[in-house]
């Protein structure tokens, strides 16, 4: 076998192991009897360790060196990208000593546990030492994996959105916050929150009907219920989304469309890239852009509300489409990220970005975090934080050792809006198609312009190439502006 | 880390990977969307290859050599057995060159495909070349893994029932066939087959109720439906059995109890052995003895029929317990192994053992197999074989490259009867307990005498030690004899 063949075989094995990890995780959340938890965590640990060993293997480096000596000659586009990404992934993997990898894993596991206990007790001080340890380790890890001229925080970002610069985020998110703050009071006035009482069985019918219209069929998909909605791509032709239901507003439908967006991305990657290191979504923010596109631009659209009202009617729940639309688009500043509306959601992310950047760069101590959180919520959301549980203990991410992940949530909103504007500029308004509950042209456009590339294009490169403009806040501001006008 | 610690860590990894393979297989049969099939087979292939590499790794041999130099000093019983079995497994794994392992895998996969096509066309000649290849490869493999003084067929047996000798099987199965043939005509007369029409919903209630009485709870078990019933032990506290239903007799209940027996075995292994190479059932025939014990001696007992009739009554299906018992114990010679009754079932196995032994030992050519099959069916079952599909194409095993597996089905029947006699000799008749639908004392006895050992005792050693007698056909003959007497 040539070095390239060996490399491709290894990437196929690694891709398989990632699918196996997906399945272990999906099963854990959806199917596993509760007493299997301990064994499952051991199984996940063993597969992750084997995956890591194969990813940082010295042999892989020798194949890459062999290919470097060929100097790219004779490699076609896909193979050249396989080699380029393999070099990047291998370099990043091998810069992390085994001891640090083990310490990161154990600190992340312990941090999650401490976070849970501290949140239940509403006492940040119980969490502080574990967070301190996570910050220190993340800083060390970020410095090791950062490319030359990049900061440790950018090293951390690279695990989720390779190539994104912290200064660019600072500028972008600063302007985003200003733009949203200029709209929020009017939006609260003209798009007030609306509470519905849609029974769960009607929601179930609407979710099943809507997903079926969008191509979710039982031969290639599963739709199950879990405590937190998520998507697992177990392999080509095997995509699994989960939803959850509660009486009230139709958040289940927003969540279902959100997960559908993630799922569709992985399903429409060029088949030629499957079982290579290019055969998955390129970054967290492009992934989030796909979920947000279906959540914000499809599910929260007025024509879609008509369709959804019709679906609910078939389940015996009569509702005016306008009222349904109002419930999907109501704006009100609140303390909680995960239930925030489309307009104020990014403000929660800007807060977290500012704070985690300051923690990693040493401009903020862990002890000062709760105070800084309160100050940020006052500035960005105009609210007072009444407790740690609703403040600095709100999200698990830092407890689990994830720094640099939060930006992708806001970047996803921005990129979704920018892609949607491009799509409608090129294809014309999708209103009629959405009213019919179809999505064929949207799926095809996304497949061609975003999905098929897999990891061949990084975040900013993909956005610029496919929208013809650098990443910008303007399309998102244009998307939320109508909410701040009289309806 | 000491060599022992390294060895134990490796056995833990291997145990985890076996659980992962179990989950991949379970999911494939029970949950996976059909279009995920190709990706799943790739994932299974990758995990199996990694497993094999870790199992035959040279490092493992060096740790074993290091431990050998210690000469067992300081190793307690469990550790000594871990080392003993690790040596055995490693030697067997490393005797097989990678090329042969790959060829066995591909010949097995192709053989299954050819078998399917040939069976659909009812044409043995379509299958013959693939079977020829499987026989040749199996002979080669068996010769490589056989210990000194053992035949290739015994090498093959060793994958399923280590240490069992072909001559012993020949003697045992010869006597078994004679014993059963002496009973079968009377049994057909006095225990004729009875056909019921139990609707599926009633069966579902009875299966769920019966399993719940036996301790199957949702925190540690799953019960699902699949095309073929099977059991998967995904990890400690995570046991999954599947059943299938069809209108008619309550085969679903026999199958459910059969799978319960397999499941209970794995669940009751000494926790100290979990994640070592000792932490699973010791052999196919002991495993089958556990399923057959619950199927033959519990589910096919008269007091259990009373309980089952009561369960069916709660689901609105009234039936006389005597009639139900008669349907569970009816005897009639037939051409099909998987639906055979308790008495004639082992005759099907004796046939397959004789034929596969002759194939491997070169006393029978593949071309002559259909004729030999017909002759054997005439001799053992008194029937004429009308087609290849009901003859030599009946089972997938040889197509998949499995030789030496069949004996465990009959050994399981024999061992189940021998264990059950011992249990009732020691604890007294279990009739009252079975009438109450409980099984606590049976579970406890099996846990103590069979299950907890894991792989520490091989098949014949376990039987002799725990029943006080060598493996014998007598208890099984005594079990079926009443079927040949007027009721």
GROMACS .gro file of N, CA and C in nm, chain A residues 236-318:
model
  249
  236UNK      N    1  -2.361   0.675   0.724
  236UNK     CA    2  -2.436   0.712   0.603
  236UNK      C    3  -2.569   0.637   0.602
  237UNK      N    4  -2.678   0.710   0.583
  237UNK     CA    5  -2.810   0.645   0.582
  237UNK      C    6  -2.864   0.613   0.719
  238UNK      N    7  -2.802   0.665   0.822
  238UNK     CA    8  -2.848   0.636   0.959
  238UNK      C    9  -2.834   0.762   1.044
  239UNK      N   10  -2.939   0.845   1.037
  239UNK     CA   11  -2.939   0.973   1.107
  239UNK      C   12  -3.046   0.970   1.215
  240UNK      N   13  -3.012   1.017   1.333
  240UNK     CA   14  -3.107   1.007   1.443
  240UNK      C   15  -3.121   1.141   1.514
  241UNK      N   16  -3.242   1.192   1.517
  241UNK     CA   17  -3.267   1.313   1.594
  241UNK      C   18  -3.356   1.279   1.712
  242UNK      N   19  -3.344   1.359   1.816
  242UNK     CA   20  -3.434   1.340   1.930
  242UNK      C   21  -3.506   1.471   1.957
  243UNK      N   22  -3.623   1.459   2.014
  243UNK     CA   23  -3.703   1.575   2.051
  243UNK      C   24  -3.753   1.554   2.194
  244UNK      N   25  -3.808   1.661   2.250
  244UNK     CA   26  -3.878   1.642   2.378
  244UNK      C   27  -4.002   1.730   2.376
  245UNK      N   28  -4.097   1.692   2.457
  245UNK     CA   29  -4.227   1.758   2.454
  245UNK      C   30  -4.265   1.807   2.593
  246UNK      N   31  -4.327   1.926   2.598
  246UNK     CA   32  -4.396   1.964   2.720
  246UNK      C   33  -4.516   2.049   2.680
  247UNK      N   34  -4.621   2.040   2.758
  247UNK     CA   35  -4.740   2.118   2.729
  247UNK      C   36  -4.703   2.266   2.724
  248UNK      N   37  -4.767   2.342   2.635
  248UNK     CA   38  -4.740   2.486   2.630
  248UNK      C   39  -4.710   2.528   2.489
  249UNK      N   40  -4.608   2.610   2.472
  249UNK     CA   41  -4.568   2.655   2.338
  249UNK      C   42  -4.507   2.539   2.260
  250UNK      N   43  -4.496   2.558   2.130
  250UNK     CA   44  -4.446   2.448   2.048
  250UNK      C   45  -4.293   2.453   2.033
  251UNK      N   46  -4.225   2.465   2.148
  251UNK     CA   47  -4.078   2.457   2.144
  251UNK      C   48  -4.032   2.324   2.082
  252UNK      N   49  -4.114   2.221   2.098
  252UNK     CA   50  -4.076   2.091   2.041
  252UNK      C   51  -4.054   2.104   1.891
  253UNK      N   52  -4.136   2.185   1.824
  253UNK     CA   53  -4.121   2.198   1.680
  253UNK      C   54  -3.996   2.278   1.644
  254UNK      N   55  -3.970   2.384   1.720
  254UNK     CA   56  -3.846   2.460   1.697
  254UNK      C   57  -3.725   2.368   1.715
  255UNK      N   58  -3.729   2.289   1.822
  255UNK     CA   59  -3.616   2.200   1.850
  255UNK      C   60  -3.604   2.093   1.743
  256UNK      N   61  -3.716   2.043   1.695
  256UNK     CA   62  -3.712   1.939   1.592
  256UNK      C   63  -3.650   1.994   1.463
  257UNK      N   64  -3.690   2.114   1.427
  257UNK     CA   65  -3.633   2.174   1.304
  257UNK      C   66  -3.485   2.207   1.324
  258UNK      N   67  -3.450   2.250   1.444
  258UNK     CA   68  -3.310   2.277   1.478
  258UNK      C   69  -3.226   2.148   1.457
  259UNK      N   70  -3.272   2.040   1.514
  259UNK     CA   71  -3.196   1.914   1.500
  259UNK      C   72  -3.196   1.866   1.355
  260UNK      N   73  -3.308   1.888   1.287
  260UNK     CA   74  -3.315   1.851   1.146
  260UNK      C   75  -3.205   1.921   1.066
  261UNK      N   76  -3.179   2.047   1.100
  261UNK     CA   77  -3.073   2.121   1.030
  261UNK      C   78  -2.936   2.057   1.050
  262UNK      N   79  -2.906   2.021   1.174
  262UNK     CA   80  -2.779   1.950   1.200
  262UNK      C   81  -2.774   1.820   1.120
  263UNK      N   82  -2.884   1.747   1.123
  263UNK     CA   83  -2.887   1.615   1.061
  263UNK      C   84  -2.868   1.623   0.910
  264UNK      N   85  -2.939   1.720   0.851
  264UNK     CA   86  -2.934   1.733   0.705
  264UNK      C   87  -2.791   1.764   0.658
  265UNK      N   88  -2.723   1.847   0.734
  265UNK     CA   89  -2.584   1.882   0.701
  265UNK      C   90  -2.502   1.753   0.685
  266UNK      N   91  -2.504   1.670   0.786
  266UNK     CA   92  -2.422   1.548   0.779
  266UNK      C   93  -2.470   1.453   0.669
  267UNK      N   94  -2.600   1.453   0.644
  267UNK     CA   95  -2.653   1.361   0.542
  267UNK      C   96  -2.614   1.400   0.400
  268UNK      N   97  -2.592   1.530   0.379
  268UNK     CA   98  -2.571   1.576   0.241
  268UNK      C   99  -2.424   1.601   0.208
  269UNK      N  100  -2.336   1.553   0.293
  269UNK     CA  101  -2.194   1.564   0.260
  269UNK      C  102  -2.164   1.475   0.139
  270UNK      N  103  -2.078   1.523   0.053
  270UNK     CA  104  -2.039   1.447  -0.068
  270UNK      C  105  -2.004   1.302  -0.032
  271UNK      N  106  -2.073   1.206  -0.091
  271UNK     CA  107  -2.045   1.064  -0.059
  271UNK      C  108  -1.897   1.028  -0.077
  272UNK      N  109  -1.829   1.098  -0.167
  272UNK     CA  110  -1.688   1.066  -0.190
  272UNK      C  111  -1.602   1.096  -0.067
  273UNK      N  112  -1.654   1.176   0.025
  273UNK     CA  113  -1.576   1.214   0.144
  273UNK      C  114  -1.604   1.123   0.264
  274UNK      N  115  -1.705   1.037   0.251
  274UNK     CA  116  -1.743   0.952   0.364
  274UNK      C  117  -1.628   0.856   0.398
  275UNK      N  118  -1.608   0.836   0.526
  275UNK     CA  119  -1.498   0.752   0.578
  275UNK      C  120  -1.361   0.811   0.543
  276UNK      N  121  -1.356   0.942   0.521
  276UNK     CA  122  -1.227   1.010   0.520
  276UNK      C  123  -1.232   1.113   0.633
  277UNK      N  124  -1.123   1.183   0.655
  277UNK     CA  125  -1.121   1.288   0.757
  277UNK      C  126  -1.195   1.414   0.711
  278UNK      N  127  -1.250   1.413   0.589
  278UNK     CA  128  -1.326   1.529   0.539
  278UNK      C  129  -1.477   1.507   0.551
  279UNK      N  130  -1.517   1.388   0.590
  279UNK     CA  131  -1.656   1.348   0.576
  279UNK      C  132  -1.748   1.387   0.689
  280UNK      N  133  -1.725   1.502   0.751
  280UNK     CA  134  -1.820   1.548   0.852
  280UNK      C  135  -1.827   1.700   0.846
  281UNK      N  136  -1.921   1.758   0.922
  281UNK     CA  137  -1.938   1.903   0.924
  281UNK      C  138  -1.807   1.971   0.959
  282UNK      N  139  -1.783   2.087   0.899
  282UNK     CA  140  -1.650   2.146   0.908
  282UNK      C  141  -1.623   2.214   1.040
  283UNK      N  142  -1.728   2.266   1.105
  283UNK     CA  143  -1.705   2.340   1.230
  283UNK      C  144  -1.834   2.349   1.309
  284UNK      N  145  -1.820   2.386   1.436
  284UNK     CA  146  -1.938   2.402   1.520
  284UNK      C  147  -2.025   2.517   1.470
  285UNK      N  148  -1.965   2.624   1.420
  285UNK     CA  149  -2.050   2.737   1.383
  285UNK      C  150  -2.121   2.712   1.250
  286UNK      N  151  -2.057   2.644   1.158
  286UNK     CA  152  -2.132   2.608   1.037
  286UNK      C  153  -2.242   2.508   1.073
  287UNK      N  154  -2.210   2.415   1.162
  287UNK     CA  155  -2.315   2.322   1.206
  287UNK      C  156  -2.432   2.398   1.267
  288UNK      N  157  -2.398   2.491   1.355
  288UNK     CA  158  -2.504   2.567   1.421
  288UNK      C  159  -2.578   2.656   1.321
  289UNK      N  160  -2.510   2.700   1.217
  289UNK     CA  161  -2.579   2.779   1.115
  289UNK      C  162  -2.686   2.695   1.046
  290UNK      N  163  -2.660   2.568   1.031
  290UNK     CA  164  -2.758   2.482   0.965
  290UNK      C  165  -2.880   2.458   1.054
  291UNK      N  166  -2.855   2.439   1.183
  291UNK     CA  167  -2.970   2.421   1.272
  291UNK      C  168  -3.047   2.552   1.286
  292UNK      N  169  -2.975   2.664   1.295
  292UNK     CA  170  -3.042   2.793   1.313
  292UNK      C  171  -3.116   2.834   1.186
  293UNK      N  172  -3.064   2.795   1.070
  293UNK     CA  173  -3.135   2.828   0.947
  293UNK      C  174  -3.275   2.767   0.947
  294UNK      N  175  -3.285   2.642   0.984
  294UNK     CA  176  -3.418   2.577   0.986
  294UNK      C  177  -3.501   2.625   1.104
  295UNK      N  178  -3.436   2.657   1.214
  295UNK     CA  179  -3.511   2.703   1.331
  295UNK      C  180  -3.560   2.847   1.309
  296UNK      N  181  -3.467   2.939   1.275
  296UNK     CA  182  -3.503   3.081   1.266
  296UNK      C  183  -3.573   3.117   1.135
  297UNK      N  184  -3.520   3.068   1.024
  297UNK     CA  185  -3.566   3.118   0.895
  297UNK      C  186  -3.678   3.033   0.837
  298UNK      N  187  -3.687   2.908   0.879
  298UNK     CA  188  -3.799   2.826   0.834
  298UNK      C  189  -3.908   2.820   0.943
  299UNK      N  190  -3.872   2.760   1.058
  299UNK     CA  191  -3.976   2.734   1.159
  299UNK      C  192  -4.036   2.863   1.213
  300UNK      N  193  -3.958   2.970   1.221
  300UNK     CA  194  -4.010   3.096   1.275
  300UNK      C  195  -4.060   3.191   1.164
  301UNK      N  196  -4.098   3.133   1.050
  301UNK     CA  197  -4.150   3.219   0.942
  301UNK      C  198  -4.303   3.215   0.943
  302UNK      N  199  -4.360   3.319   0.889
  302UNK     CA  200  -4.506   3.330   0.888
  302UNK      C  201  -4.572   3.223   0.800
  303UNK      N  202  -4.522   3.196   0.679
  303UNK     CA  203  -4.588   3.090   0.600
  303UNK      C  204  -4.577   2.953   0.667
  304UNK      N  205  -4.466   2.929   0.734
  304UNK     CA  206  -4.452   2.800   0.801
  304UNK      C  207  -4.553   2.788   0.915
  305UNK      N  208  -4.583   2.901   0.980
  305UNK     CA  209  -4.682   2.898   1.087
  305UNK      C  210  -4.818   2.855   1.033
  306UNK      N  211  -4.848   2.894   0.909
  306UNK     CA  212  -4.975   2.850   0.848
  306UNK      C  213  -4.978   2.699   0.834
  307UNK      N  214  -4.866   2.646   0.784
  307UNK     CA  215  -4.857   2.502   0.767
  307UNK      C  216  -4.868   2.431   0.901
  308UNK      N  217  -4.797   2.483   0.999
  308UNK     CA  218  -4.796   2.421   1.130
  308UNK      C  219  -4.935   2.424   1.193
  309UNK      N  220  -5.004   2.535   1.175
  309UNK     CA  221  -5.140   2.544   1.229
  309UNK      C  222  -5.228   2.437   1.165
  310UNK      N  223  -5.207   2.412   1.035
  310UNK     CA  224  -5.284   2.308   0.968
  310UNK      C  225  -5.249   2.170   1.024
  311UNK      N  226  -5.121   2.147   1.051
  311UNK     CA  227  -5.079   2.019   1.110
  311UNK      C  228  -5.145   2.000   1.248
  312UNK      N  229  -5.142   2.107   1.328
  312UNK     CA  230  -5.203   2.098   1.461
  312UNK      C  231  -5.353   2.075   1.450
  313UNK      N  232  -5.415   2.133   1.347
  313UNK     CA  233  -5.559   2.114   1.329
  313UNK      C  234  -5.592   1.968   1.302
  314UNK      N  235  -5.505   1.900   1.225
  314UNK     CA  236  -5.531   1.758   1.199
  314UNK      C  237  -5.527   1.678   1.328
  315UNK      N  238  -5.457   1.731   1.428
  315UNK     CA  239  -5.451   1.663   1.558
  315UNK      C  240  -5.558   1.718   1.653
  316UNK      N  241  -5.651   1.795   1.597
  316UNK     CA  242  -5.762   1.840   1.679
  316UNK      C  243  -5.734   1.965   1.760
  317UNK      N  244  -5.624   2.036   1.731
  317UNK     CA  245  -5.594   2.158   1.806
  317UNK      C  246  -5.604   2.277   1.711
  318UNK      N  247  -5.711   2.353   1.727
  318UNK     CA  248  -5.732   2.467   1.636
  318UNK      C  249  -5.660   2.589   1.687
   0.00000   0.00000   0.00000
